[in-house]
mmCIF file of C-alpha atoms in Angstrom:
data_model
loop_
_atom_site.group_PDB
_atom_site.id
_atom_site.type_symbol
_atom_site.label_atom_id
_atom_site.label_comp_id
_atom_site.label_asym_id
_atom_site.label_seq_id
_atom_site.Cartn_x
_atom_site.Cartn_y
_atom_site.Cartn_z
ATOM 1 C CA MET C 191 -122.874 133.654 99.354
ATOM 2 C CA LYS C 192 -123.453 131.453 102.390
ATOM 3 C CA LYS C 193 -125.697 128.587 103.453
ATOM 4 C CA VAL C 194 -128.501 129.295 105.915
ATOM 5 C CA ILE C 195 -131.526 127.373 107.179
ATOM 6 C CA ILE C 196 -134.970 128.969 106.991
ATOM 7 C CA ILE C 197 -137.399 127.966 109.769
ATOM 8 C CA ARG C 198 -141.126 128.556 109.315
ATOM 9 C CA TYR C 199 -143.921 128.192 111.831
ATOM 10 C CA ALA C 200 -147.660 127.955 111.270
ATOM 11 C CA GLU C 201 -149.946 127.900 114.304
ATOM 12 C CA LEU C 202 -147.991 130.589 116.150
ATOM 13 C CA TYR C 203 -149.425 133.104 113.669
ATOM 14 C CA LEU C 204 -152.817 132.687 115.344
ATOM 15 C CA LYS C 205 -151.723 133.820 118.805
ATOM 16 C CA GLY C 206 -152.393 137.519 118.409
ATOM 17 C CA LYS C 207 -151.205 139.653 121.314
ATOM 18 C CA ASN C 208 -149.759 136.571 123.070
ATOM 19 C CA ARG C 209 -147.578 135.700 120.103
ATOM 20 C CA GLY C 210 -144.456 137.129 121.718
ATOM 21 C CA PHE C 211 -144.684 134.616 124.567
ATOM 22 C CA PHE C 212 -144.949 131.710 122.143
ATOM 23 C CA GLU C 213 -142.131 132.993 119.936
ATOM 24 C CA ARG C 214 -139.777 133.368 122.893
ATOM 25 C CA ALA C 215 -140.458 129.759 123.919
ATOM 26 C CA PHE C 216 -140.038 128.697 120.294
ATOM 27 C CA ALA C 217 -136.640 130.389 119.992
ATOM 28 C CA THR C 218 -135.535 128.880 123.318
ATOM 29 C CA ASN C 219 -136.409 125.396 122.096
ATOM 30 C CA ILE C 220 -134.512 125.930 118.837
ATOM 31 C CA GLU C 221 -131.458 127.078 120.760
ATOM 32 C CA ARG C 222 -131.730 124.046 123.042
ATOM 33 C CA ALA C 223 -131.901 121.711 120.033
ATOM 34 C CA LEU C 224 -128.763 123.302 118.568
ATOM 35 C CA LYS C 225 -126.804 123.373 121.820
ATOM 36 C CA GLY C 226 -123.159 122.535 121.182
ATOM 37 C CA ILE C 227 -123.324 123.600 117.520
ATOM 38 C CA ARG C 228 -121.833 126.936 116.493
ATOM 39 C CA HIS C 229 -124.632 128.988 114.968
ATOM 40 C CA GLU C 230 -126.616 132.226 115.100
ATOM 41 C CA LEU C 231 -130.411 132.465 115.243
ATOM 42 C CA HIS C 232 -132.221 135.505 113.848
ATOM 43 C CA ARG C 233 -135.906 136.317 113.440
ATOM 44 C CA TYR C 234 -137.361 138.170 110.484
ATOM 45 C CA SER C 235 -140.864 138.564 109.002
ATOM 46 C CA GLY C 236 -142.442 135.693 110.911
ATOM 47 C CA ARG C 237 -139.552 133.324 110.191
ATOM 48 C CA TYR C 238 -136.266 132.391 111.763
ATOM 49 C CA LEU C 239 -132.880 132.038 110.125
ATOM 50 C CA VAL C 240 -130.082 129.782 111.349
ATOM 51 C CA GLU C 241 -126.696 130.898 110.072
ATOM 52 C CA GLY C 242 -123.036 131.004 111.006
ATOM 53 C CA PHE C 243 -122.673 127.210 111.066
ATOM 54 C CA GLU C 244 -120.150 124.938 109.371
ATOM 55 C CA GLU C 245 -121.515 123.807 106.017
ATOM 56 C CA GLU C 246 -120.726 120.143 106.705
ATOM 57 C CA GLU C 247 -123.070 120.266 109.722
ATOM 58 C CA THR C 248 -126.100 121.254 107.639
ATOM 59 C CA ASP C 249 -127.756 117.811 107.573
ATOM 60 C CA PHE C 250 -127.100 117.273 111.280
ATOM 61 C CA ILE C 251 -128.690 120.620 112.145
ATOM 62 C CA VAL C 252 -131.745 119.834 110.013
ATOM 63 C CA SER C 253 -132.116 116.450 111.758
ATOM 64 C CA ARG C 254 -132.084 118.228 115.137
ATOM 65 C CA LEU C 255 -134.592 120.845 114.032
ATOM 66 C CA LYS C 256 -137.002 118.207 112.704
ATOM 67 C CA LYS C 257 -137.738 117.317 116.339
ATOM 68 C CA VAL C 258 -138.532 120.853 117.510
ATOM 69 C CA PHE C 259 -142.274 121.273 118.050
ATOM 70 C CA GLY C 260 -143.655 124.422 116.461
ATOM 71 C CA ILE C 261 -141.601 124.177 113.268
ATOM 72 C CA HIS C 262 -143.851 123.748 110.255
ATOM 73 C CA SER C 263 -141.177 123.526 107.570
ATOM 74 C CA MET C 264 -137.549 124.307 106.823
ATOM 75 C CA SER C 265 -135.378 125.002 103.793
ATOM 76 C CA VAL C 266 -131.638 124.991 103.273
ATOM 77 C CA ALA C 267 -130.987 128.191 101.325
ATOM 78 C CA PHE C 268 -128.208 130.291 99.901
ATOM 79 C CA GLU C 269 -128.116 133.859 101.145
ATOM 80 C CA THR C 270 -126.807 136.361 98.587
ATOM 81 C CA ALA C 271 -126.856 140.063 97.943
ATOM 82 C CA ALA C 272 -130.100 141.268 96.377
ATOM 83 C CA ASP C 273 -128.417 141.439 92.998
ATOM 84 C CA MET C 274 -129.663 139.539 89.938
ATOM 85 C CA ASN C 275 -126.216 138.176 89.083
ATOM 86 C CA ASP C 276 -125.707 136.854 92.616
ATOM 87 C CA ILE C 277 -129.225 135.449 92.705
ATOM 88 C CA PHE C 278 -128.582 133.633 89.432
ATOM 89 C CA GLU C 279 -125.377 132.075 90.783
ATOM 90 C CA ALA C 280 -127.327 130.733 93.743
ATOM 91 C CA ALA C 281 -130.168 129.557 91.497
ATOM 92 C CA LYS C 282 -127.695 127.450 89.511
ATOM 93 C CA LEU C 283 -126.695 125.675 92.717
ATOM 94 C CA VAL C 284 -130.264 124.645 93.630
ATOM 95 C CA SER C 285 -131.244 123.687 90.056
ATOM 96 C CA ARG C 286 -131.002 120.343 88.316
ATOM 97 C CA PRO C 287 -129.288 120.134 84.920
ATOM 98 C CA THR C 288 -132.263 118.377 83.295
ATOM 99 C CA GLY C 289 -136.018 118.203 83.677
ATOM 100 C CA SER C 290 -138.759 120.796 83.956
ATOM 101 C CA PHE C 291 -138.764 123.646 86.457
ATOM 102 C CA LYS C 292 -140.556 126.703 87.703
ATOM 103 C CA VAL C 293 -139.171 129.803 89.424
ATOM 104 C CA GLU C 294 -141.291 131.290 92.205
ATOM 105 C CA SER C 295 -140.231 134.653 93.589
ATOM 106 C CA HIS C 296 -141.305 136.830 96.479
ATOM 107 C CA ARG C 297 -140.211 140.450 96.770
ATOM 108 C CA ALA C 298 -140.523 141.839 100.293
ATOM 109 C CA ASP C 299 -138.309 144.790 99.307
ATOM 110 C CA LYS C 300 -140.632 146.896 97.145
ATOM 111 C CA LYS C 301 -137.708 149.151 96.219
ATOM 112 C CA PHE C 302 -136.087 146.302 94.298
ATOM 113 C CA PRO C 303 -136.194 147.304 90.615
ATOM 114 C CA LEU C 304 -137.943 144.127 89.389
ATOM 115 C CA THR C 305 -141.329 142.758 90.438
ATOM 116 C CA SER C 306 -141.723 139.177 91.621
ATOM 117 C CA ILE C 307 -142.928 138.056 88.194
ATOM 118 C CA GLU C 308 -140.035 139.838 86.491
ATOM 119 C CA ILE C 309 -137.512 138.224 88.837
ATOM 120 C CA SER C 310 -138.906 134.769 88.031
ATOM 121 C CA ARG C 311 -138.908 135.484 84.302
ATOM 122 C CA GLU C 312 -135.337 136.806 84.302
ATOM 123 C CA ILE C 313 -133.828 134.013 86.410
ATOM 124 C CA GLY C 314 -135.835 131.372 84.532
ATOM 125 C CA GLY C 315 -134.523 132.672 81.215
ATOM 126 C CA ARG C 316 -130.934 132.623 82.428
ATOM 127 C CA LEU C 317 -131.308 129.055 83.704
ATOM 128 C CA LEU C 318 -132.704 127.931 80.335
ATOM 129 C CA SER C 319 -129.696 129.439 78.605
ATOM 130 C CA TYR C 320 -127.222 127.909 81.054
ATOM 131 C CA PHE C 321 -128.736 124.399 81.271
ATOM 132 C CA LYS C 322 -129.581 123.531 77.656
ATOM 133 C CA THR C 323 -131.742 120.496 78.536
ATOM 134 C CA LEU C 324 -134.071 122.312 80.953
ATOM 135 C CA THR C 325 -137.678 123.109 80.111
ATOM 136 C CA VAL C 326 -140.221 125.334 81.852
ATOM 137 C CA ASP C 327 -143.421 123.818 83.237
ATOM 138 C CA VAL C 328 -145.458 126.188 85.401
ATOM 139 C CA HIS C 329 -148.150 123.575 86.167
ATOM 140 C CA ASN C 330 -146.271 120.374 87.047
ATOM 141 C CA PRO C 331 -142.517 121.021 87.201
ATOM 142 C CA SER C 332 -140.071 118.358 88.341
ATOM 143 C CA PHE C 333 -138.394 120.938 90.607
ATOM 144 C CA TYR C 334 -138.745 124.530 91.826
ATOM 145 C CA VAL C 335 -136.365 127.412 92.352
ATOM 146 C CA TYR C 336 -137.603 129.717 95.120
ATOM 147 C CA ILE C 337 -136.326 133.285 95.480
ATOM 148 C CA ASP C 338 -137.054 135.564 98.425
ATOM 149 C CA VAL C 339 -135.791 139.144 98.078
ATOM 150 C CA ARG C 340 -135.692 140.578 101.583
ATOM 151 C CA GLU C 341 -135.871 144.147 102.838
ATOM 152 C CA ASN C 342 -132.349 144.142 104.253
ATOM 153 C CA GLY C 343 -130.629 144.020 100.859
ATOM 154 C CA THR C 344 -130.199 140.258 100.714
ATOM 155 C CA ALA C 345 -131.952 137.410 98.938
ATOM 156 C CA LEU C 346 -132.604 133.790 99.851
ATOM 157 C CA VAL C 347 -132.543 131.137 97.137
ATOM 158 C CA PHE C 348 -133.609 127.540 97.806
ATOM 159 C CA GLY C 349 -135.100 124.530 96.097
ATOM 160 C CA SER C 350 -137.017 122.425 98.620
ATOM 161 C CA PHE C 351 -138.937 122.246 101.879
ATOM 162 C CA PHE C 352 -138.425 119.849 104.795
ATOM 163 C CA ASP C 353 -141.399 119.040 107.017
ATOM 164 C CA GLY C 354 -141.080 120.036 110.662
ATOM 165 C CA ALA C 355 -142.673 118.461 113.733
ATOM 166 C CA ASP C 356 -145.528 121.039 113.747
ATOM 167 C CA GLY C 357 -147.464 121.528 117.001
ATOM 168 C CA MET C 358 -146.729 124.188 119.607
ATOM 169 C CA PRO C 359 -143.471 125.055 121.404
ATOM 170 C CA VAL C 360 -142.818 122.961 124.505
ATOM 171 C CA GLY C 361 -143.289 125.111 127.592
ATOM 172 C CA THR C 362 -146.377 126.985 126.417
ATOM 173 C CA ALA C 363 -149.123 124.661 127.741
ATOM 174 C CA GLY C 364 -148.362 123.770 131.338
ATOM 175 C CA LYS C 365 -146.874 120.561 132.694
ATOM 176 C CA GLY C 366 -148.184 117.008 132.767
ATOM 177 C CA LEU C 367 -147.097 113.799 134.499
ATOM 178 C CA LEU C 368 -146.981 110.858 132.088
ATOM 179 C CA LEU C 369 -147.595 107.347 133.434
ATOM 180 C CA ILE C 370 -145.060 105.546 131.260
ATOM 181 C CA SER C 371 -144.817 101.791 130.901
ATOM 182 C CA GLY C 372 -142.534 99.889 128.585
ATOM 183 C CA GLY C 373 -145.294 99.462 126.007
ATOM 184 C CA ILE C 374 -146.164 101.125 122.725
ATOM 185 C CA ASP C 375 -148.933 103.464 123.845
ATOM 186 C CA SER C 376 -147.687 105.639 126.708
ATOM 187 C CA PRO C 377 -144.593 107.075 124.935
ATOM 188 C CA VAL C 378 -146.815 108.062 122.002
ATOM 189 C CA ALA C 379 -149.275 109.720 124.407
ATOM 190 C CA GLY C 380 -146.420 111.719 125.939
ATOM 191 C CA HIS C 381 -145.213 112.769 122.503
ATOM 192 C CA MET C 382 -148.686 113.948 121.525
ATOM 193 C CA MET C 383 -149.068 116.110 124.638
ATOM 194 C CA ALA C 384 -145.567 117.553 124.259
ATOM 195 C CA LYS C 385 -146.485 118.399 120.666
ATOM 196 C CA ARG C 386 -149.242 120.627 122.035
ATOM 197 C CA GLY C 387 -146.680 122.549 124.084
ATOM 198 C CA MET C 388 -146.792 120.644 127.378
ATOM 199 C CA VAL C 389 -143.711 120.059 129.523
ATOM 200 C CA ILE C 390 -143.525 116.351 130.323
ATOM 201 C CA GLU C 391 -142.484 114.656 133.559
ATOM 202 C CA ALA C 392 -142.913 110.893 133.947
ATOM 203 C CA VAL C 393 -143.593 108.170 136.504
ATOM 204 C CA HIS C 394 -142.883 104.481 135.973
ATOM 205 C CA PHE C 395 -144.230 101.677 138.165
ATOM 206 C CA HIS C 396 -142.296 98.428 138.509
ATOM 207 C CA SER C 397 -142.452 95.277 140.642
ATOM 208 C CA TYR C 398 -138.779 94.558 141.243
ATOM 209 C CA PRO C 399 -137.533 91.842 141.685
ATOM 210 C CA TYR C 400 -140.416 90.318 139.704
ATOM 211 C CA THR C 401 -139.640 92.823 136.974
ATOM 212 C CA SER C 402 -136.019 93.148 135.883
ATOM 213 C CA GLU C 403 -133.692 96.132 135.929
ATOM 214 C CA ARG C 404 -133.491 95.783 132.147
ATOM 215 C CA ALA C 405 -137.245 96.395 131.949
ATOM 216 C CA GLN C 406 -136.706 99.663 133.809
ATOM 217 C CA GLU C 407 -133.776 100.588 131.570
ATOM 218 C CA LYS C 408 -136.094 100.063 128.589
ATOM 219 C CA VAL C 409 -138.365 102.756 130.031
ATOM 220 C CA PHE C 410 -135.360 105.085 130.378
ATOM 221 C CA ASP C 411 -134.495 104.391 126.716
ATOM 222 C CA LEU C 412 -138.038 105.323 125.688
ATOM 223 C CA THR C 413 -137.901 108.491 127.769
ATOM 224 C CA ARG C 414 -134.584 109.503 126.193
ATOM 225 C CA ILE C 415 -136.261 109.280 122.781
ATOM 226 C CA LEU C 416 -139.091 111.507 124.019
ATOM 227 C CA ALA C 417 -136.552 113.917 125.502
ATOM 228 C CA SER C 418 -135.016 114.402 122.050
ATOM 229 C CA TYR C 419 -138.288 116.149 121.146
ATOM 230 C CA CYS C 420 -139.168 117.975 124.345
ATOM 231 C CA GLY C 421 -135.963 118.436 126.320
ATOM 232 C CA ARG C 422 -135.044 117.020 129.707
ATOM 233 C CA ILE C 423 -137.620 114.688 131.269
ATOM 234 C CA LYS C 424 -137.529 113.809 134.968
ATOM 235 C CA VAL C 425 -138.557 110.193 135.625
ATOM 236 C CA HIS C 426 -139.891 108.929 138.966
ATOM 237 C CA CYS C 427 -139.666 105.135 139.455
ATOM 238 C CA VAL C 428 -141.996 103.610 142.059
ATOM 239 C CA ASN C 429 -142.012 100.007 143.284
ATOM 240 C CA LEU C 430 -145.615 98.777 143.329
ATOM 241 C CA LEU C 431 -144.833 95.288 144.644
ATOM 242 C CA GLY C 432 -145.994 95.890 148.229
ATOM 243 C CA ILE C 433 -149.343 97.197 147.008
ATOM 244 C CA GLN C 434 -149.837 94.310 144.583
ATOM 245 C CA GLU C 435 -149.032 91.761 147.285
ATOM 246 C CA ALA C 436 -151.547 93.412 149.638
ATOM 247 C CA ILE C 437 -154.220 93.351 146.935
ATOM 248 C CA GLY C 438 -153.449 89.716 146.161
ATOM 249 C CA GLU C 439 -153.790 88.711 149.811
ATOM 250 C CA ASN C 440 -156.946 90.676 150.640
ATOM 251 C CA CYS C 441 -158.997 91.321 147.476
ATOM 252 C CA PRO C 442 -160.735 89.268 144.772
ATOM 253 C CA GLU C 443 -158.258 88.031 142.155
ATOM 254 C CA ASP C 444 -160.225 89.405 139.205
ATOM 255 C CA GLU C 445 -159.927 92.948 140.641
ATOM 256 C CA MET C 446 -156.105 92.948 140.793
ATOM 257 C CA THR C 447 -155.628 94.995 137.605
ATOM 258 C CA ILE C 448 -158.232 97.670 138.300
ATOM 259 C CA LEU C 449 -157.199 98.064 141.968
ATOM 260 C CA SER C 450 -153.516 98.295 141.009
ATOM 261 C CA ARG C 451 -154.424 100.896 138.421
ATOM 262 C CA ARG C 452 -156.254 102.990 141.011
ATOM 263 C CA PHE C 453 -153.208 102.932 143.283
ATOM 264 C CA MET C 454 -150.990 103.982 140.369
ATOM 265 C CA MET C 455 -153.253 106.940 139.739
ATOM 266 C CA MET C 456 -153.322 107.962 143.408
ATOM 267 C CA ILE C 457 -149.541 107.780 143.678
ATOM 268 C CA ALA C 458 -149.096 109.599 140.367
ATOM 269 C CA GLU C 459 -151.410 112.380 141.529
ATOM 270 C CA ARG C 460 -149.325 112.968 144.654
ATOM 271 C CA ILE C 461 -146.094 113.041 142.646
ATOM 272 C CA ALA C 462 -147.724 115.392 140.143
ATOM 273 C CA ARG C 463 -148.860 117.852 142.800
ATOM 274 C CA ASP C 464 -145.458 117.784 144.512
ATOM 275 C CA ASN C 465 -143.752 118.595 141.205
ATOM 276 C CA GLY C 466 -146.007 121.313 139.851
ATOM 277 C CA CYS C 467 -147.842 119.228 137.255
ATOM 278 C CA ASP C 468 -151.294 120.313 136.114
ATOM 279 C CA MET C 469 -152.621 116.938 134.976
ATOM 280 C CA LEU C 470 -151.922 113.242 134.506
ATOM 281 C CA ILE C 471 -151.315 111.697 131.072
ATOM 282 C CA THR C 472 -151.873 108.051 130.199
ATOM 283 C CA GLY C 473 -151.676 105.931 127.056
ATOM 284 C CA GLU C 474 -155.021 104.308 127.716
ATOM 285 C CA ASN C 475 -157.129 103.384 124.707
ATOM 286 C CA ILE C 476 -160.758 102.449 125.179
ATOM 287 C CA GLY C 477 -161.461 98.738 124.793
ATOM 288 C CA GLN C 478 -157.820 97.758 124.252
ATOM 289 C CA VAL C 479 -157.338 95.745 127.473
ATOM 290 C CA ALA C 480 -159.546 94.651 130.361
ATOM 291 C CA SER C 481 -158.910 97.729 132.522
ATOM 292 C CA GLN C 482 -159.577 100.126 129.663
ATOM 293 C CA THR C 483 -163.285 99.536 129.161
ATOM 294 C CA ALA C 484 -165.585 102.504 129.680
ATOM 295 C CA GLN C 485 -166.523 101.175 133.119
ATOM 296 C CA GLY C 486 -162.882 100.549 134.009
ATOM 297 C CA LEU C 487 -161.859 104.081 133.081
ATOM 298 C CA VAL C 488 -164.693 105.533 135.158
ATOM 299 C CA VAL C 489 -163.546 103.552 138.196
ATOM 300 C CA THR C 490 -159.920 104.544 137.599
ATOM 301 C CA ASP C 491 -160.742 108.241 137.309
ATOM 302 C CA ASN C 492 -162.671 108.089 140.581
ATOM 303 C CA ALA C 493 -159.363 107.523 142.412
ATOM 304 C CA VAL C 494 -158.067 111.028 141.651
ATOM 305 C CA SER C 495 -159.293 114.605 141.452
ATOM 306 C CA MET C 496 -156.654 115.782 138.975
ATOM 307 C CA PRO C 497 -157.619 115.872 135.271
ATOM 308 C CA VAL C 498 -156.472 112.829 133.271
ATOM 309 C CA MET C 499 -155.504 113.359 129.635
ATOM 310 C CA ARG C 500 -155.825 110.326 127.326
ATOM 311 C CA PRO C 501 -154.768 111.511 123.848
ATOM 312 C CA LEU C 502 -154.981 107.972 122.372
ATOM 313 C CA ILE C 503 -158.436 107.200 123.756
ATOM 314 C CA ALA C 504 -160.240 106.635 120.422
ATOM 315 C CA MET C 505 -157.357 105.664 118.152
ATOM 316 C CA ASP C 506 -156.953 102.319 116.410
ATOM 317 C CA LYS C 507 -153.983 100.253 117.566
ATOM 318 C CA VAL C 508 -152.534 100.224 114.044
ATOM 319 C CA ASP C 509 -152.551 104.024 113.979
ATOM 320 C CA ILE C 510 -150.817 104.158 117.370
ATOM 321 C CA MET C 511 -148.156 101.747 116.107
ATOM 322 C CA ASP C 512 -147.627 103.899 113.029
ATOM 323 C CA LEU C 513 -147.146 106.946 115.253
ATOM 324 C CA ALA C 514 -144.690 105.032 117.455
ATOM 325 C CA GLN C 515 -142.628 104.179 114.386
ATOM 326 C CA LYS C 516 -142.687 107.807 113.252
ATOM 327 C CA VAL C 517 -141.644 109.053 116.709
ATOM 328 C CA GLY C 518 -138.933 106.386 116.937
ATOM 329 C CA THR C 519 -140.132 104.517 120.038
ATOM 330 C CA TYR C 520 -141.636 101.425 118.393
ATOM 331 C CA GLU C 521 -138.538 99.213 118.161
ATOM 332 C CA THR C 522 -137.714 99.874 121.817
ATOM 333 C CA SER C 523 -141.319 99.357 122.967
ATOM 334 C CA ILE C 524 -141.604 95.879 121.449
ATOM 335 C CA GLN C 525 -138.555 94.546 123.280
ATOM 336 C CA PRO C 526 -139.828 91.559 125.342
ATOM 337 C CA PHE C 527 -139.423 92.769 128.913
ATOM 338 C CA GLU C 528 -142.183 92.334 131.498
ATOM 339 C CA ASP C 529 -143.961 95.174 133.289
ATOM 340 C CA CYS C 530 -145.708 95.335 136.667
ATOM 341 C CA CYS C 531 -149.170 94.856 135.142
ATOM 342 C CA THR C 532 -148.401 91.668 133.217
ATOM 343 C CA VAL C 533 -146.559 90.011 136.129
ATOM 344 C CA PHE C 534 -149.673 90.027 138.360
ATOM 345 C CA LEU C 535 -152.269 89.727 135.596
ATOM 346 C CA PRO C 536 -155.298 87.677 136.780
ATOM 347 C CA LYS C 537 -156.603 84.856 134.595
ATOM 348 C CA HIS C 538 -160.010 86.500 134.210
ATOM 349 C CA PRO C 539 -159.815 90.232 135.033
ATOM 350 C CA VAL C 540 -163.071 92.043 135.642
ATOM 351 C CA THR C 541 -163.986 94.067 132.529
ATOM 352 C CA LYS C 542 -167.060 95.895 133.823
ATOM 353 C CA PRO C 543 -166.146 96.837 137.395
ATOM 354 C CA ARG C 544 -168.766 98.448 139.599
ATOM 355 C CA LEU C 545 -167.421 101.341 141.633
ATOM 356 C CA GLU C 546 -169.186 100.295 144.831
ATOM 357 C CA ASN C 547 -167.610 96.813 144.633
ATOM 358 C CA ILE C 548 -164.128 98.195 144.003
ATOM 359 C CA LEU C 549 -164.422 100.688 146.862
ATOM 360 C CA LYS C 550 -165.596 97.886 149.164
ATOM 361 C CA SER C 551 -162.559 95.763 148.244
ATOM 362 C CA GLU C 552 -160.252 98.732 148.602
ATOM 363 C CA SER C 553 -161.619 99.562 152.052
ATOM 364 C CA VAL C 554 -159.919 96.518 153.624
ATOM 365 C CA LEU C 555 -156.510 97.920 152.632
ATOM 366 C CA ASP C 556 -154.561 100.555 154.543
ATOM 367 C CA LYS C 557 -154.321 102.846 151.526
ATOM 368 C CA GLU C 558 -152.354 105.640 153.127
ATOM 369 C CA ALA C 559 -149.709 103.306 154.550
ATOM 370 C CA LEU C 560 -149.361 101.431 151.246
ATOM 371 C CA ILE C 561 -149.066 104.648 149.249
ATOM 372 C CA ALA C 562 -146.550 106.124 151.692
ATOM 373 C CA ALA C 563 -144.439 102.960 151.558
ATOM 374 C CA ALA C 564 -144.481 102.970 147.756
ATOM 375 C CA LEU C 565 -143.482 106.652 147.616
ATOM 376 C CA GLU C 566 -140.507 105.908 149.848
ATOM 377 C CA THR C 567 -139.135 103.660 147.081
#
């Protein structure tokens, strides 16, 4: 008898003839999550089995796997021979000594002498005899004993399920460039796109020395948290100070935010194209701040030709905060370090910018020179 971890996926079942591509990416991501841990990974009947690990590392392995997109659920199980005595010994280990229970069995090996119902009845009866205070409740038991008799002459016995991260395996849906600030929203947006299988690269804009090195390190901390879900993330850091100073000297004050945002998008698009990204990703949420009104987003999008994904666009702030706490970025995001947008925030930013007015203001700037200078940083 040995401990193993059962990994189940859900949405991958729907991929038909392309399922092999998704499963290969899925297995690669599992192996990456378990790098440095002695183990073996095997696939069988639409599931994966992790085995060959040290028993004391079980909880650590589960914690790693909980961050692998594509995993629907997991169970820590005992693998035994497909023999009723061995199955019973394993069932004792996953049972509680008191309370109500139910045995659920699945028999993939149709040559096994007992049916699924007979396996459940036999093991349930033995458990009742062994634990005198147990009772059977098939409708609302306090715990379950699950038995899976496999076709290879073994059986898996387990008592619980752990939720996985769900979603699709990273690497199956292209590559996006995330505009990441030090706030709550953008890391959550990156997480949501990675959950749909997208490889994430990131760009961060700062205004050093008006923004501190610690503010930039905060962004790296946030990106490291994201990387624990989706693997290595390359981060580009761009100094926007020269552009903001040029806007401040030559353009109306109330347009500072929207003009700065347009330059961020133009720079991000060039970085994205140079690094094989298919789209830009932002944490923008309609109506949340002055630049994120419907009119502001239209003007911002006009600056680029690349698609812009905004997975948080219609979410309530409370829901975004809840997601940030679940992902693990919230406590880092609320650390009080300035970003390039707040440093040069006008007293009364325009909330309903007209594209023709913004383009007129922008025309007095040497855009190409400003963008080139920023990219050199």
